[in-house]
CSV table of C-alpha atoms and ligand atoms in Angstrom, one decimal:
chain,number,residue,atom,x,y,z
A,5,UNK,CA,0.0,0.0,0.0
A,6,UNK,CA,1.2,3.5,-0.8
A,7,UNK,CA,2.2,5.4,2.3
A,8,UNK,CA,0.2,8.4,3.2
A,9,UNK,CA,2.2,11.6,2.6
A,10,UNK,CA,3.2,13.5,5.7
A,11,UNK,CA,1.2,16.6,4.9
A,12,UNK,CA,-1.9,14.5,4.7
A,13,UNK,CA,-1.2,13.0,8.1
A,14,UNK,CA,-0.6,16.5,9.4
A,15,UNK,CA,-3.9,17.7,7.9
A,16,UNK,CA,-5.7,14.7,9.5
A,17,UNK,CA,-4.1,15.6,12.8
A,18,UNK,CA,-5.3,19.2,12.5
A,19,UNK,CA,-8.9,18.2,11.7
A,20,UNK,CA,-9.0,15.7,14.5
A,21,UNK,CA,-7.6,18.4,16.8
A,22,UNK,CA,-10.4,20.8,15.9
A,23,UNK,CA,-13.0,18.1,16.2
A,24,UNK,CA,-11.7,17.2,19.6
A,25,UNK,CA,-11.7,20.8,20.8
A,26,UNK,CA,-15.3,21.3,19.6
A,27,UNK,CA,-16.3,18.1,21.3
A,28,UNK,CA,-14.6,18.9,24.5
A,29,UNK,CA,-16.1,22.4,24.5
A,30,UNK,CA,-19.5,20.8,24.1
A,31,UNK,CA,-18.9,18.3,26.8
A,32,UNK,CA,-17.4,20.9,29.2
A,33,UNK,CA,-13.9,19.3,29.1
A,34,UNK,CA,-12.0,22.3,27.9
A,35,UNK,CA,-9.9,22.7,31.0
A,36,UNK,CA,-8.8,19.0,30.6
A,37,UNK,CA,-7.8,19.7,27.0
A,38,UNK,CA,-5.9,22.8,28.0
A,39,UNK,CA,-4.1,21.1,30.9
A,40,UNK,CA,-3.3,17.7,29.4
A,41,UNK,CA,-3.3,18.0,25.6
A,42,UNK,CA,-2.3,21.6,24.8
A,43,UNK,CA,1.2,21.2,26.5
A,44,UNK,CA,2.2,18.8,23.7
A,45,UNK,CA,1.5,21.4,21.1
A,46,UNK,CA,3.7,23.8,23.1
A,47,UNK,CA,6.5,21.2,23.3
A,48,UNK,CA,6.2,20.8,19.5
A,49,UNK,CA,6.7,24.5,18.9
A,50,UNK,CA,9.6,24.6,21.4
A,51,UNK,CA,11.3,21.7,19.6
A,52,UNK,CA,11.0,23.4,16.3
A,53,UNK,CA,12.3,26.7,17.6
A,54,UNK,CA,15.1,24.9,19.4
A,55,UNK,CA,16.3,23.7,16.0
A,56,UNK,CA,15.5,26.9,14.1
A,57,UNK,CA,17.9,29.3,15.9
A,58,UNK,CA,21.1,27.2,15.5
A,59,UNK,CA,20.0,26.2,12.0
A,60,UNK,CA,19.8,29.8,10.9
A,61,UNK,CA,23.3,30.4,12.3
A,62,UNK,CA,25.0,27.3,10.8
A,63,UNK,CA,23.2,27.3,7.5
A,64,UNK,CA,23.9,30.9,6.7
A,65,UNK,CA,27.6,30.4,7.6
A,66,UNK,CA,27.9,27.4,5.4
A,67,UNK,CA,25.8,29.0,2.6
A,68,UNK,CA,28.0,32.1,2.5
A,69,UNK,CA,31.2,30.2,2.7
A,70,UNK,CA,30.2,27.7,0.0
A,71,UNK,CA,29.3,30.5,-2.4
A,72,UNK,CA,33.0,30.9,-2.6
A,73,UNK,CA,33.6,34.4,-3.9
A,74,UNK,CA,32.5,37.6,-2.2
A,75,UNK,CA,31.4,39.3,-5.4
A,76,UNK,CA,28.8,36.6,-6.3
A,77,UNK,CA,27.7,36.7,-2.7
A,78,UNK,CA,27.1,40.4,-3.0
A,79,UNK,CA,25.2,40.0,-6.3
A,80,UNK,CA,23.1,37.2,-4.9
A,81,UNK,CA,22.4,39.0,-1.6
A,82,UNK,CA,21.4,42.2,-3.5
A,83,UNK,CA,19.1,40.2,-5.8
A,84,UNK,CA,17.5,38.3,-2.9
A,85,UNK,CA,16.7,41.5,-0.9
A,86,UNK,CA,15.4,43.3,-3.9
A,87,UNK,CA,13.0,40.5,-4.8
A,88,UNK,CA,11.9,40.1,-1.2
A,89,UNK,CA,11.2,43.8,-1.1
A,90,UNK,CA,9.2,43.7,-4.3
A,91,UNK,CA,7.0,40.8,-3.3
A,92,UNK,CA,6.3,42.6,0.0
A,93,UNK,CA,5.3,45.8,-1.7
A,94,UNK,CA,3.1,43.8,-4.1
A,95,UNK,CA,1.3,42.1,-1.2
A,96,UNK,CA,0.7,45.4,0.6
A,97,UNK,CA,-0.6,47.0,-2.6
A,98,UNK,CA,-3.0,44.1,-3.0
A,99,UNK,CA,-4.2,44.4,0.6
A,100,UNK,CA,-4.7,48.2,0.2
A,101,UNK,CA,-6.6,47.6,-3.1
A,102,UNK,CA,-9.0,45.1,-1.5
A,103,UNK,CA,-9.7,47.0,1.7
A,104,UNK,CA,-10.2,50.3,-0.1
A,105,UNK,CA,-12.5,48.6,-2.7
A,106,UNK,CA,-14.7,46.5,-0.4
A,107,UNK,CA,-14.5,48.8,2.6
A,108,UNK,CA,-15.3,46.2,5.3
A,109,UNK,CA,-15.1,48.7,8.1
A,110,UNK,CA,-18.0,50.7,6.6
A,111,UNK,CA,-20.3,47.7,6.7
A,112,UNK,CA,-20.7,48.0,10.4
A,113,UNK,CA,-23.8,49.9,11.8
A,114,UNK,CA,-23.7,53.7,11.6
A,115,UNK,CA,-24.2,54.5,15.3
A,116,UNK,CA,-21.2,52.4,16.4
A,117,UNK,CA,-19.1,54.1,13.8
A,118,UNK,CA,-20.1,57.5,15.0
A,119,UNK,CA,-19.2,56.6,18.6
A,120,UNK,CA,-15.9,55.2,17.4
A,121,UNK,CA,-15.2,58.4,15.5
A,122,UNK,CA,-16.0,60.6,18.6
A,123,UNK,CA,-13.7,58.3,20.6
A,124,UNK,CA,-10.9,58.7,18.1
A,125,UNK,CA,-11.2,62.5,18.1
A,126,UNK,CA,-11.0,62.6,21.9
A,127,UNK,CA,-8.0,60.4,21.8
A,128,UNK,CA,-6.3,62.3,19.0
A,129,UNK,CA,-6.8,65.5,20.8
A,130,UNK,CA,-5.3,64.1,24.0
A,131,UNK,CA,-2.3,62.9,22.1
A,132,UNK,CA,-1.8,66.0,20.1
A,133,UNK,CA,-2.3,64.2,16.8
A,134,UNK,CA,-3.5,66.2,13.8
A,135,UNK,CA,-6.8,64.9,12.3
A,136,UNK,CA,-6.0,64.8,8.6
A,137,UNK,CA,-9.4,64.2,7.0
A,138,UNK,CA,-10.8,67.6,8.1
A,139,UNK,CA,-13.9,66.3,9.8
A,140,UNK,CA,-14.6,67.2,13.4
A,141,UNK,CA,-17.6,65.6,15.3
A,142,UNK,CA,-16.6,67.1,18.6
A,143,UNK,CA,-17.3,70.6,17.3
A,144,UNK,CA,-20.7,69.4,15.9
A,145,UNK,CA,-23.5,70.4,18.3
A,146,UNK,CA,-25.5,67.4,17.1
A,147,UNK,CA,-22.9,65.0,18.8
A,148,UNK,CA,-22.1,67.1,21.9
A,149,UNK,CA,-23.9,65.0,24.5
A,150,UNK,CA,-22.8,61.7,23.0
A,151,UNK,CA,-19.2,63.0,23.1
A,152,UNK,CA,-19.4,63.8,26.8
A,153,UNK,CA,-20.7,60.4,27.6
A,154,UNK,CA,-18.0,58.7,25.5
A,155,UNK,CA,-15.2,60.7,26.9
A,156,UNK,CA,-15.7,59.1,30.3
A,157,UNK,CA,-15.4,55.6,28.8
A,158,UNK,CA,-12.3,56.5,26.8
A,159,UNK,CA,-10.3,57.1,29.9
A,160,UNK,CA,-10.5,53.5,30.9
A,161,UNK,CA,-9.8,52.2,27.4
A,162,UNK,CA,-6.0,52.0,27.7
A,163,UNK,CA,-6.0,50.2,31.0
A,164,UNK,CA,-5.7,46.8,29.5
A,165,UNK,CA,-2.5,45.6,31.0
A,166,UNK,CA,-0.8,43.4,28.4
A,167,UNK,CA,-1.7,45.8,25.6
A,168,UNK,CA,-0.3,48.7,27.6
A,169,UNK,CA,2.9,46.8,28.2
A,170,UNK,CA,3.4,46.1,24.5
A,171,UNK,CA,2.7,49.7,23.7
A,172,UNK,CA,5.2,51.0,26.3
A,173,UNK,CA,7.9,49.0,24.5
A,174,UNK,CA,7.0,50.5,21.2
A,175,UNK,CA,6.9,54.0,22.7
A,176,UNK,CA,10.4,53.5,24.1
A,177,UNK,CA,11.6,52.5,20.6
A,178,UNK,CA,10.1,55.7,19.3
A,179,UNK,CA,12.1,57.9,21.7
A,180,UNK,CA,15.4,56.5,20.6
A,181,UNK,CA,17.6,57.6,17.6
A,182,UNK,CA,16.2,57.2,14.1
A,183,UNK,CA,19.1,54.8,13.4
A,184,UNK,CA,18.2,52.6,16.4
A,185,UNK,CA,16.9,49.8,14.2
A,186,UNK,CA,20.3,49.6,12.5
A,187,UNK,CA,22.1,49.7,15.9
A,188,UNK,CA,19.9,46.9,17.0
A,189,UNK,CA,21.0,44.6,14.2
A,190,UNK,CA,24.7,44.7,15.4
A,191,UNK,CA,25.0,42.6,18.6
A,192,UNK,CA,27.4,43.6,21.3
A,193,UNK,CA,27.3,40.1,22.8
A,194,UNK,CA,26.5,37.3,20.4
A,195,UNK,CA,25.6,34.8,23.1
A,196,UNK,CA,23.0,37.2,24.4
A,197,UNK,CA,21.5,37.3,20.8
A,198,UNK,CA,21.5,33.5,20.7
A,199,UNK,CA,19.7,33.2,24.0
A,200,UNK,CA,16.9,35.6,23.0
A,201,UNK,CA,14.9,34.1,20.2
A,202,UNK,CA,13.7,37.5,19.1
A,203,UNK,CA,17.1,38.6,18.1
A,204,UNK,CA,17.2,36.7,14.8
A,205,UNK,CA,18.5,39.8,12.8
A,206,UNK,CA,21.5,39.9,15.1
A,207,UNK,CA,22.1,36.2,14.5
A,208,UNK,CA,21.9,36.7,10.7
A,209,UNK,CA,24.3,39.6,10.9
A,210,UNK,CA,26.8,37.6,12.9
A,211,UNK,CA,26.5,34.5,10.6
A,212,UNK,CA,27.0,36.7,7.4
A,213,UNK,CA,30.0,38.4,9.0
A,214,UNK,CA,31.5,35.1,10.1
A,215,UNK,CA,30.8,33.4,6.7
A,216,UNK,CA,32.4,36.3,4.8
A,217,UNK,CA,35.5,36.3,7.0
A,218,UNK,CA,35.8,32.6,6.5
A,219,UNK,CA,36.2,33.4,2.7
A,220,UNK,CA,39.1,35.6,3.4
A,221,UNK,CA,41.3,33.3,5.5
A,222,UNK,CA,43.6,30.7,4.1
A,223,UNK,CA,42.0,27.5,2.9
A,224,UNK,CA,43.8,25.2,5.3
A,225,UNK,CA,42.3,27.2,8.2
A,226,UNK,CA,38.8,27.7,6.8
A,227,UNK,CA,38.2,24.2,5.6
A,228,UNK,CA,38.1,22.4,9.0
A,229,UNK,CA,35.7,25.1,10.3
A,230,UNK,CA,33.5,24.7,7.3
A,231,UNK,CA,33.4,20.9,7.7
A,232,UNK,CA,32.5,21.2,11.3
A,233,UNK,CA,29.8,23.8,10.5
A,234,UNK,CA,28.3,21.5,7.9
A,235,UNK,CA,28.4,18.5,10.1
A,236,UNK,CA,26.6,20.4,12.9
A,237,UNK,CA,24.1,21.5,10.3
A,238,UNK,CA,23.4,17.9,9.3
A,239,UNK,CA,22.7,17.0,12.9
A,240,UNK,CA,20.1,19.7,13.2
A,241,UNK,CA,18.5,18.6,9.9
A,242,UNK,CA,18.3,15.1,11.3
A,243,UNK,CA,16.6,16.5,14.4
A,244,UNK,CA,13.9,18.0,12.1
A,245,UNK,CA,13.4,14.6,10.4
A,246,UNK,CA,12.8,13.0,13.7
A,247,UNK,CA,10.5,15.6,15.1
A,248,UNK,CA,8.5,15.7,11.9
A,249,UNK,CA,7.7,12.0,12.2
A,250,UNK,CA,5.6,12.9,15.3
A,251,UNK,CA,4.2,16.1,13.7
A,252,UNK,CA,0.7,14.7,13.1
A,253,UNK,CA,0.2,13.9,16.8
A,254,UNK,CA,1.8,17.2,17.9
A,255,UNK,CA,-0.4,19.1,15.5
A,256,UNK,CA,-3.5,17.4,16.9
A,257,UNK,CA,-2.5,18.7,20.3
A,258,UNK,CA,-1.7,22.1,19.1
A,259,UNK,CA,-5.0,22.7,17.3
A,260,UNK,CA,-7.0,21.1,20.1
A,261,UNK,CA,-5.3,23.6,22.5
A,262,UNK,CA,-5.7,26.7,20.3
A,263,UNK,CA,-9.4,26.1,19.6
A,264,UNK,CA,-10.2,25.1,23.2
A,265,UNK,CA,-8.6,28.3,24.5
A,266,UNK,CA,-10.8,30.3,22.1
A,267,UNK,CA,-14.1,28.4,22.7
A,268,UNK,CA,-13.8,27.6,26.5
A,269,UNK,CA,-16.9,25.7,27.3
A,270,UNK,CA,-19.1,27.7,25.0
A,271,UNK,CA,-18.7,27.1,21.2
A,272,UNK,CA,-21.3,29.8,20.5
A,273,UNK,CA,-18.8,32.4,21.6
A,274,UNK,CA,-16.5,31.6,18.7
A,275,UNK,CA,-19.3,31.9,16.2
A,276,UNK,CA,-20.3,35.3,17.7
A,277,UNK,CA,-16.7,36.7,17.6
A,278,UNK,CA,-16.4,35.6,13.9
A,279,UNK,CA,-19.7,37.1,12.9
A,280,UNK,CA,-18.7,40.6,14.1
A,281,UNK,CA,-15.4,40.5,12.3
A,282,UNK,CA,-16.5,38.4,9.3
A,283,UNK,CA,-16.1,41.0,6.6
A,284,UNK,CA,-12.6,42.0,7.8
A,285,UNK,CA,-11.6,38.4,8.1
A,286,UNK,CA,-13.0,37.6,4.7
A,287,UNK,CA,-11.0,40.4,3.0
A,288,UNK,CA,-7.8,39.2,4.7
A,289,UNK,CA,-8.4,35.6,3.7
A,290,UNK,CA,-9.2,36.6,0.1
A,291,UNK,CA,-6.0,38.6,-0.1
A,292,UNK,CA,-3.9,35.7,1.4
A,293,UNK,CA,-5.5,33.2,-0.9
A,294,UNK,CA,-4.9,35.4,-3.9
A,295,UNK,CA,-1.2,35.6,-2.9
A,296,UNK,CA,-0.8,31.9,-2.7
A,297,UNK,CA,-2.9,30.7,-5.6
A,298,UNK,CA,-2.5,33.6,-8.1
A,299,UNK,CA,0.4,36.0,-7.4
A,300,UNK,CA,3.1,33.6,-6.5
A,301,UNK,CA,2.3,31.1,-9.3
A,302,UNK,CA,2.3,34.1,-11.7
A,303,UNK,CA,5.6,35.3,-10.5
A,304,UNK,CA,7.0,31.8,-10.7
A,305,UNK,CA,5.6,31.3,-14.2
A,306,UNK,CA,7.2,34.6,-15.3
A,307,UNK,CA,10.7,33.8,-13.9
A,308,UNK,CA,11.0,30.1,-13.6
A,309,UNK,CA,9.5,28.2,-16.5
A,310,UNK,CA,10.5,24.6,-15.5
A,311,UNK,CA,8.2,24.3,-12.4
A,312,UNK,CA,4.5,23.7,-13.0
A,313,UNK,CA,1.8,25.2,-10.9
A,314,UNK,CA,0.8,21.9,-9.4
A,315,UNK,CA,4.4,20.8,-9.0
A,316,UNK,CA,5.2,23.8,-6.8
A,317,UNK,CA,2.3,23.1,-4.5
A,318,UNK,CA,3.0,19.4,-4.3
A,319,UNK,CA,6.6,20.2,-3.4
A,320,UNK,CA,5.8,22.8,-0.7
A,321,UNK,CA,2.7,21.2,0.9
A,322,UNK,CA,4.5,19.7,3.9
A,323,UNK,CA,6.0,23.1,4.8
A,324,UNK,CA,2.7,24.9,4.1
A,325,UNK,CA,0.7,22.6,6.4
A,326,UNK,CA,3.2,22.9,9.1
A,327,UNK,CA,3.2,26.8,8.8
A,328,UNK,CA,-0.6,26.7,9.1
A,329,UNK,CA,-0.5,24.6,12.2
A,330,UNK,CA,2.4,26.3,14.0
A,331,UNK,CA,1.7,29.9,13.0
A,332,UNK,CA,5.5,30.5,13.0
A,333,UNK,CA,7.8,30.8,10.0
A,334,UNK,CA,10.8,30.3,12.3
A,335,UNK,CA,9.5,27.0,13.5
A,336,UNK,CA,8.6,26.0,9.9
A,337,UNK,CA,12.1,27.0,8.6
A,338,UNK,CA,13.7,23.6,8.8
A,339,UNK,CA,10.8,22.1,7.0
A,340,UNK,CA,10.8,24.8,4.3
A,341,UNK,CA,14.5,24.2,3.7
A,342,UNK,CA,13.9,20.4,3.2
A,343,UNK,CA,11.0,21.0,0.9
A,344,UNK,CA,12.9,23.5,-1.2
A,345,UNK,CA,16.0,21.4,-1.4
A,346,UNK,CA,14.6,17.9,-1.8
A,347,UNK,CA,11.4,18.6,-3.7
A,348,UNK,CA,12.1,21.7,-5.8
A,349,UNK,CA,15.7,20.8,-6.3
A,350,UNK,CA,17.2,24.1,-5.1
A,351,UNK,CA,20.9,23.9,-4.4
A,352,UNK,CA,21.8,24.0,-0.7
A,353,UNK,CA,24.1,26.8,-1.4
A,354,UNK,CA,21.2,29.0,-2.3
A,355,UNK,CA,18.6,27.8,0.1
A,356,UNK,CA,20.8,27.9,3.2
A,357,UNK,CA,21.4,31.6,2.5
A,358,UNK,CA,18.1,32.8,1.1
A,359,UNK,CA,15.6,31.0,3.3
A,360,UNK,CA,16.8,31.8,6.8
A,361,UNK,CA,17.0,35.5,5.8
A,362,UNK,CA,13.6,35.3,4.2
A,363,UNK,CA,12.0,33.7,7.3
A,364,UNK,CA,13.1,36.7,9.3
A,365,UNK,CA,12.8,39.6,6.9
A,366,UNK,CA,10.2,38.6,4.3
A,367,UNK,CA,6.6,38.4,5.5
A,368,UNK,CA,4.3,39.1,2.6
A,369,UNK,CA,1.3,37.6,4.4
A,370,UNK,CA,1.9,39.6,7.5
A,371,UNK,CA,2.3,42.9,5.6
A,372,UNK,CA,-0.8,42.3,3.5
A,373,UNK,CA,-2.8,41.6,6.7
A,374,UNK,CA,-1.3,44.7,8.4
A,375,UNK,CA,-2.3,47.0,5.5
A,376,UNK,CA,-5.8,45.6,5.6
A,377,UNK,CA,-6.1,45.8,9.4
A,378,UNK,CA,-5.0,49.5,9.6
A,379,UNK,CA,-7.4,50.7,6.9
A,380,UNK,CA,-10.2,48.5,8.3
A,381,UNK,CA,-9.7,50.0,11.8
A,382,UNK,CA,-9.7,53.5,10.3
A,383,UNK,CA,-12.9,52.8,8.4
A,384,UNK,CA,-14.5,51.5,11.5
A,385,UNK,CA,-13.8,54.9,13.1
A,386,UNK,CA,-15.0,56.8,10.1
A,387,UNK,CA,-11.5,58.0,9.3
A,388,UNK,CA,-10.6,58.6,5.7
A,389,UNK,CA,-6.9,58.0,5.3
A,390,UNK,CA,-5.3,60.3,2.8
A,391,UNK,CA,-3.2,59.1,-0.1
A,392,UNK,CA,-0.1,60.3,1.9
A,393,UNK,CA,-1.2,58.2,4.9
A,394,UNK,CA,-1.7,55.2,2.7
A,395,UNK,CA,1.7,55.6,1.3
A,396,UNK,CA,3.1,55.8,4.8
A,397,UNK,CA,1.4,52.5,5.4
A,398,UNK,CA,3.3,50.9,2.5
A,399,UNK,CA,6.6,52.1,3.9
A,400,UNK,CA,5.9,51.2,7.5
A,401,UNK,CA,4.4,47.8,6.8
A,402,UNK,CA,7.4,46.9,4.7
A,403,UNK,CA,9.8,47.9,7.5
A,404,UNK,CA,7.5,46.4,10.1
A,405,UNK,CA,7.6,43.1,8.3
A,406,UNK,CA,11.4,43.0,8.5
A,407,UNK,CA,11.2,43.7,12.2
A,408,UNK,CA,8.4,41.2,12.9
A,409,UNK,CA,9.7,38.1,14.7
A,410,UNK,CA,8.6,34.9,12.9
A,411,UNK,CA,6.5,33.6,15.8
A,412,UNK,CA,2.7,33.5,16.5
A,413,UNK,CA,1.0,36.9,16.8
A,414,UNK,CA,4.2,38.9,16.2
A,415,UNK,CA,2.4,40.6,13.3
A,416,UNK,CA,-0.3,41.9,15.5
A,417,UNK,CA,2.2,43.4,17.9
A,418,UNK,CA,4.0,45.1,15.1
A,419,UNK,CA,0.7,46.5,13.9
A,420,UNK,CA,1.1,49.0,16.8
A,421,UNK,CA,4.0,50.6,14.9
A,422,UNK,CA,2.0,50.9,11.7
A,423,UNK,CA,-1.0,52.4,13.6
A,424,UNK,CA,1.3,55.0,15.2
A,425,UNK,CA,2.8,56.0,11.9
A,426,UNK,CA,-0.5,57.2,10.6
A,427,UNK,CA,-1.7,58.7,13.9
A,428,UNK,CA,-4.3,56.0,14.8
A,429,UNK,CA,-4.8,54.7,18.3
A,430,UNK,CA,-2.7,51.5,18.7
A,431,UNK,CA,-5.1,50.2,21.4
A,432,UNK,CA,-7.6,49.4,18.6
A,433,UNK,CA,-5.7,46.2,17.9
A,434,UNK,CA,-7.7,44.8,20.7
A,435,UNK,CA,-10.7,44.9,18.3
A,436,UNK,CA,-9.3,42.5,15.8
A,437,UNK,CA,-7.4,40.4,18.4
A,438,UNK,CA,-10.2,37.7,18.8
A,439,UNK,CA,-9.8,36.5,15.2
A,440,UNK,CA,-6.1,37.0,15.0
A,441,UNK,CA,-4.9,33.4,15.6
A,442,UNK,CA,-6.7,31.9,12.6
A,443,UNK,CA,-5.6,34.8,10.3
A,444,UNK,CA,-2.1,34.3,11.7
A,445,UNK,CA,-2.1,30.7,10.6
A,446,UNK,CA,-3.0,31.6,7.1
A,447,UNK,CA,-0.6,34.5,6.8
A,448,UNK,CA,2.2,32.3,8.0
A,449,UNK,CA,1.5,30.0,5.1
A,450,UNK,CA,1.8,33.0,2.7
A,451,UNK,CA,5.1,34.1,4.5
A,452,UNK,CA,6.6,30.6,4.0
A,453,UNK,CA,5.3,30.3,0.4
A,454,UNK,CA,6.7,33.7,-0.4
A,455,UNK,CA,10.2,32.7,0.9
A,456,UNK,CA,10.2,29.5,-1.1
A,457,UNK,CA,9.1,31.4,-4.3
A,458,UNK,CA,11.9,33.9,-4.0
A,459,UNK,CA,14.4,31.2,-3.2
A,460,UNK,CA,13.4,29.3,-6.3
A,461,UNK,CA,13.7,32.4,-8.5
A,462,UNK,CA,17.2,33.2,-7.1
A,463,UNK,CA,18.3,29.6,-7.6
A,464,UNK,CA,17.1,29.6,-11.2
A,465,UNK,CA,18.9,32.9,-11.9
A,466,UNK,CA,22.1,31.3,-10.5
A,467,UNK,CA,21.6,28.1,-12.5
A,468,UNK,CA,21.3,26.2,-9.3
A,469,UNK,CA,17.8,24.8,-9.7
A,470,UNK,CA,17.6,21.0,-10.4
A,471,UNK,CA,13.9,20.4,-10.4
A,472,UNK,CA,12.5,16.9,-11.2
A,473,UNK,CA,8.7,16.8,-11.7
A,474,UNK,CA,8.5,13.2,-10.7
A,475,UNK,CA,9.9,13.7,-7.1
A,476,UNK,CA,7.4,12.3,-4.5
A,477,UNK,CA,7.0,14.8,-1.6
A,478,UNK,CA,5.8,12.0,0.6
A,479,UNK,CA,9.5,11.1,1.0
A,480,UNK,CA,10.3,14.5,2.6
A,481,UNK,CA,11.5,13.9,6.2
A,482,UNK,CA,11.9,10.2,5.5
A,483,UNK,CA,14.1,8.8,8.3
A,484,UNK,CA,16.7,6.5,6.9
A,485,UNK,CA,17.1,3.3,8.8
B,6,LIG,N1,3.2,34.2,12.7
B,6,LIG,C1,3.8,34.9,11.6
B,6,LIG,C2,5.1,34.2,11.1
B,6,LIG,O1,5.7,33.6,11.9
B,6,LIG,C3,4.2,36.3,11.9
B,6,LIG,C4,2.9,37.1,12.1
B,6,LIG,O2,2.4,37.6,11.2
B,6,LIG,O3,2.4,37.2,13.3
B,6,LIG,O4,5.4,34.2,10.0
């Protein structure tokens, strides 16, 4: 009998996880699921992240050192960053187009939007933000009483503790020098960067620096280091193989936990939450689906002729299903690398350089979602963003996606920066928070697919793509005995 491919097993695990969560919510067993099943999902993510950090380090070092000469490294690096940037801007433009055309925020009832608007004006006033669309409800006698009632409520709005903490961090960032993001990329103590998962950009910086220096020292000295680095890399890849064998079970636990936490012992709650935010969620989902099924295949068709539409999805499906279930491109990175190398035939020299960087700096799904979220929240508060403000969104979401850590919900936190850049109240992210996890799962699939697409294009451009249509992806993560 033909063995079931791993991604099918993972999908079955996911479906069973959701069914279990719904059943346990119905039967009132949610706390059992959260106490005894969910921890295995957390263990799974921890295992993948445990592998991802050293894998980024060692694979970039070996990728850079294997490229051999610094000038082709420079050319390839430049090309990689440029294409990453282009796909991100494309994703943001698509997001802005959809949200400005459908206007999901305007589909909410008029009275709540007027209240929202008054709230916004009170807040903008207190923060000294200029209101750019020239409307002023606070000065309108018709809304005077309502404004007074609402101003009392507004004062308590920012009291939500975790949100306030996150905002404080971002505020601190704002106060520092404009070159602070650049300063933050250069570590003063590399071991500190390693022990803080969030400092991936510092790890990439160190790995590039180390790899380049390896190119400039005599061969007899660099060779043993490189052999060691490659050996260590193989050990980490073997760890991925082993962990992935258990992925279907882990994914069951992960999904059971996520859904149980949302539903508690009342499934109806989930349905209610989704109803209120259904238009917004739908637009995000349409944007993400278009990226995966239309934009990336088109880009691939344009630049890489030898890979068929179906072939690409077949090759990437194990990584895509994993991205969906873990909501983390960093945790998915080892799987993305295996799929790209084994199933698409991208040379290791390219993938080990392009993918770890992509997992950190390229997040097309996240930036598309952020663009839609900001404009949706503005619409919900009756704010018409000017063309200049929409342009600011393009710039800040591009930069925010570079700074977003490749872990669950990071995109939501970075949304605070984008909201600030156009003078909107960052506390509004609480509005879209309830549906964030499911959208996070989908945008992570886009993030990972985008990295793989760019990696394939770069490999083809360098003549390092050896694709074979017949390759069976069910053999990905096969453990040799
Ligand atoms: N979860 C996403 C990722 O890891 C980041 C985000 O959008 O929250 O790719």
